[in-house]
Coordinates of C-alpha atoms in Angstrom, one line a residue:
M27 CA -4.0 -2.3 18.6
P28 CA -4.3 -1.8 14.8
D29 CA -4.3 2.0 15.2
E30 CA -2.0 2.2 18.1
Y31 CA 1.2 2.5 16.0
R32 CA 1.8 3.7 12.5
P33 CA 4.7 4.3 10.1
G34 CA 6.7 7.3 11.0
D35 CA 6.3 6.9 14.8
V36 CA 9.5 7.5 16.7
L37 CA 9.6 5.2 19.8
M38 CA 11.7 4.6 22.8
L39 CA 12.0 0.9 23.7
E40 CA 13.1 -0.6 27.0
C41 CA 12.8 -4.0 28.7
P42 CA 13.9 -4.9 32.2
F43 CA 17.0 -7.1 32.3
T44 CA 16.1 -10.6 33.5
E45 CA 18.3 -13.4 34.7
T46 CA 18.9 -16.4 32.4
T47 CA 21.5 -19.0 31.4
V48 CA 23.8 -19.2 28.4
T49 CA 23.3 -22.5 26.5
E50 CA 25.6 -22.1 23.4
V51 CA 28.3 -19.8 22.2
S52 CA 29.8 -19.4 18.7
R53 CA 31.8 -16.6 17.0
S54 CA 28.7 -14.9 15.8
Y55 CA 26.0 -15.8 18.3
V56 CA 25.3 -16.4 22.0
S57 CA 22.2 -18.5 22.8
V58 CA 20.3 -18.1 26.0
R59 CA 17.2 -19.6 27.6
W60 CA 14.5 -17.1 26.7
P61 CA 12.9 -16.1 30.0
W62 CA 9.5 -14.8 28.7
L63 CA 7.9 -16.8 25.9
E64 CA 6.4 -20.3 26.0
V65 CA 6.5 -23.2 23.5
D66 CA 3.3 -23.4 21.3
P67 CA 2.2 -27.0 21.7
Q68 CA -0.3 -26.6 18.8
A69 CA 2.2 -25.3 16.3
R70 CA 2.7 -27.7 13.4
N71 CA 6.1 -28.3 11.8
I72 CA 7.6 -25.7 14.1
R73 CA 9.1 -26.7 17.4
W74 CA 10.8 -24.0 19.4
N75 CA 13.6 -25.1 21.8
G76 CA 13.0 -22.3 24.3
Q77 CA 16.3 -20.6 23.4
R78 CA 17.1 -17.4 21.5
A79 CA 20.4 -16.7 19.6
L80 CA 21.7 -13.2 20.1
P81 CA 24.3 -11.8 17.6
T82 CA 27.8 -10.8 18.7
P83 CA 29.3 -7.7 17.0
D84 CA 31.0 -10.1 14.5
A85 CA 27.6 -11.1 13.2
G86 CA 26.8 -7.6 11.8
E87 CA 23.1 -7.9 12.8
W88 CA 20.9 -5.5 14.7
E89 CA 19.2 -6.9 17.8
I90 CA 17.5 -4.8 20.4
F91 CA 17.9 -7.5 23.1
R92 CA 21.4 -7.5 24.7
T93 CA 23.1 -9.4 27.5
Q94 CA 25.0 -8.2 30.6
P95 CA 27.8 -9.1 30.7
A96 CA 28.3 -8.5 26.9
E97 CA 27.9 -11.5 24.6
T98 CA 31.6 -11.5 23.7
V99 CA 32.6 -12.6 27.2
L100 CA 30.0 -15.2 27.9
R101 CA 30.5 -19.0 27.9
P102 CA 28.1 -21.9 28.0
G103 CA 26.6 -22.4 31.5
D104 CA 27.2 -18.8 32.5
T105 CA 24.4 -16.8 34.2
C106 CA 23.7 -13.4 32.7
V107 CA 20.8 -11.0 32.3
V108 CA 19.0 -10.2 29.1
G109 CA 16.9 -7.2 28.2
V110 CA 16.6 -4.0 26.1
P111 CA 18.5 -0.9 27.1
A112 CA 16.9 2.4 26.3
T113 CA 16.7 2.4 22.5
V114 CA 15.3 4.9 20.1
V115 CA 13.7 3.5 16.9
H116 CA 11.3 4.6 14.2
V117 CA 8.5 2.6 12.6
Q118 CA 8.9 1.7 8.9
A119 CA 5.8 -0.5 8.6
V120 CA 3.0 -2.1 10.7
C121 CA 2.1 -5.7 9.7
H122 CA -1.1 -7.4 10.8
F123 CA -1.9 -11.1 11.0
D124 CA -5.4 -12.6 11.0
P125 CA -5.3 -15.2 12.4
P126 CA -2.3 -14.5 14.6
R127 CA 1.0 -15.8 13.1
V128 CA 2.3 -19.3 14.1
T129 CA 5.9 -19.0 15.2
G130 CA 6.3 -21.9 17.5
M131 CA 6.1 -19.6 20.5
L132 CA 3.3 -18.2 22.7
P133 CA 1.7 -15.7 22.5
R134 CA 1.2 -15.8 18.8
P135 CA 1.7 -12.3 17.3
A136 CA -1.3 -10.5 15.8
S137 CA 1.0 -7.7 14.5
Y138 CA 4.6 -6.8 14.0
L139 CA 6.2 -3.4 14.0
D140 CA 9.0 -3.2 11.4
L141 CA 11.5 -1.0 13.1
L142 CA 14.6 1.0 12.0
R143 CA 17.3 2.0 14.4
Q144 CA 18.1 5.6 15.0
G145 CA 20.2 7.0 12.1
D146 CA 19.0 4.4 9.5
T147 CA 17.0 5.3 6.4
Y148 CA 15.0 2.5 4.8
D149 CA 16.6 1.0 1.8
P150 CA 14.5 -1.6 -0.1
E151 CA 17.7 -3.1 -1.5
L152 CA 18.9 -4.1 1.9
E153 CA 17.8 -7.4 3.5
D154 CA 17.1 -7.7 7.2
Q155 CA 17.5 -3.9 7.8
T156 CA 14.3 -3.8 9.9
Y157 CA 13.6 -5.5 13.2
A158 CA 10.2 -7.1 13.7
L159 CA 8.8 -6.5 17.2
D160 CA 5.4 -7.8 18.5
P161 CA 4.1 -4.8 20.4
A162 CA 1.8 -7.0 22.5
G163 CA 4.2 -10.0 22.9
G164 CA 5.2 -11.9 26.0
E165 CA 8.4 -9.9 26.4
P166 CA 7.7 -7.0 28.7
V167 CA 9.1 -4.3 26.3
R168 CA 7.9 -0.8 27.3
I169 CA 7.1 1.2 24.3
E170 CA 7.0 5.0 24.6
L171 CA 5.8 7.2 21.7
L172 CA 8.3 10.0 21.5
F173 CA 6.8 11.7 18.4
R174 CA 4.2 11.0 15.7
P175 CA 4.4 13.3 12.7
Y176 CA 1.1 14.7 11.6
A177 CA -0.6 13.1 14.7
F178 CA -3.7 15.3 14.1
L179 CA -4.4 13.5 10.7
E180 CA -5.6 10.0 10.0
P181 CA -4.5 7.9 6.9
G182 CA -6.9 8.6 4.1
D183 CA -7.7 12.2 5.2
E184 CA -8.1 14.8 2.5
V185 CA -7.2 18.3 3.1
A186 CA -6.8 21.7 1.4
D187 CA -3.7 23.7 2.0
R188 CA -3.1 27.5 2.3
N189 CA -3.0 27.8 -1.5
G190 CA -6.2 25.9 -2.1
R191 CA -4.5 22.7 -3.3
R192 CA -6.1 19.4 -2.3
W193 CA -4.1 16.6 -0.8
R194 CA -4.6 13.0 0.5
F195 CA -2.6 12.0 3.5
D196 CA -1.6 8.4 3.6
A197 CA 1.4 8.3 6.0
A198 CA 3.9 10.6 7.7
W199 CA 5.7 11.6 4.5
D200 CA 3.4 10.1 1.9
W201 CA 1.3 13.0 0.5
H202 CA -0.7 12.6 -2.8
P203 CA -1.8 15.8 -4.6
L204 CA -5.4 15.5 -5.9
G205 CA -6.7 16.8 -9.2
G206 CA -3.6 16.3 -11.3
E207 CA -1.5 18.8 -9.4
P208 CA 2.3 18.4 -9.3
S209 CA 3.8 16.6 -6.4
G210 CA 5.3 18.4 -3.4
T211 CA 4.2 19.1 0.2
P212 CA 1.2 21.0 1.6
A213 CA 1.5 24.6 2.8
W214 CA 0.1 25.1 6.3
P215 CA -2.5 25.9 7.6
L216 CA -4.6 22.9 6.5
A217 CA -8.4 22.5 6.2
L218 CA -9.8 19.0 6.7
L219 CA -12.1 18.2 3.8
S220 CA -12.8 14.5 4.3
R221 CA -12.3 11.9 7.0
N222 CA -14.3 8.7 6.2
G223 CA -16.8 11.1 4.5
E224 CA -17.8 14.4 6.0
P225 CA -15.5 15.3 8.9
T226 CA -17.0 16.3 12.2
R227 CA -16.8 19.9 13.3
E228 CA -14.5 18.9 16.1
D229 CA -12.0 17.1 13.8
A230 CA -11.9 20.0 11.4
A231 CA -11.3 22.4 14.2
A232 CA -8.5 20.2 15.6
V233 CA -6.7 20.2 12.2
A234 CA -7.1 23.9 11.8
R235 CA -5.8 24.5 15.3
A236 CA -2.8 22.2 14.9
T237 CA -1.7 23.8 11.7
A238 CA -2.4 27.4 12.5
V239 CA 1.4 27.8 13.1
G240 CA 4.3 25.8 11.9
S241 CA 4.9 24.0 8.6
H242 CA 5.6 20.7 6.9
A243 CA 9.3 21.6 7.1
Q244 CA 9.1 22.1 10.9
E245 CA 7.3 18.8 11.3
L246 CA 10.1 17.1 9.3
D247 CA 12.8 18.8 11.3
R248 CA 11.3 17.6 14.6
W249 CA 11.2 14.0 13.2
T250 CA 14.7 14.1 11.9
G251 CA 16.0 15.5 15.2
L252 CA 14.8 12.3 16.9
A253 CA 15.3 9.7 14.2
L254 CA 18.7 11.2 13.2
T255 CA 18.0 10.5 9.6
Q256 CA 15.9 11.6 6.7
P257 CA 12.7 9.8 5.4
A258 CA 13.3 7.5 2.5
A259 CA 13.5 9.5 -0.8
R260 CA 10.2 8.2 -2.1
Q261 CA 8.3 9.3 1.0
Q262 CA 9.5 12.9 1.2

């Protein structure tokens, strides 16, 4: 799981709609009995009531789970279904917890994906811009990887570009020039110099093959075509 997702991944999310009951309604939220998770009896100072509050449009919050009928027409005692319609997101960060995080619910999450919705660029000044999803949680969310920029590299790889400049790859749009060179982006093709030490012949060949055609700009264009945004300025 730690290496299954990484920042920059563009994902498609979907969860089958499941029947449940509305418990409370306010102007900004509709609470329903959550059909998937269980109460954690060992959690101290946290006691989950088995419900989940979903925002209405007036709340101005992003939530991947939605109801059918829509939250705005539901009343306490109504039967509805809750799930995730097909939704494209991109991963801003991956957070790991050891031991798993205590939330009052079971299963306890060992990791969260901090997600941004399609069209959003990360802004560190904005609160609650990202959505935290447990990729291995009790909710049966199907996660499809649509695109991983620089999928042929691993964080920490060191490469040389077409012009002989050396770079360290840390994340999709996070390149660090080595040897005091000015910042920028590498010119393809790339030669793998280091991956946890000496790279294998197979790994080096895979990087050379993947970058024999194309460019950093084309990799970025493919990502922006799916994410419908640009990477945060500090990552470009």
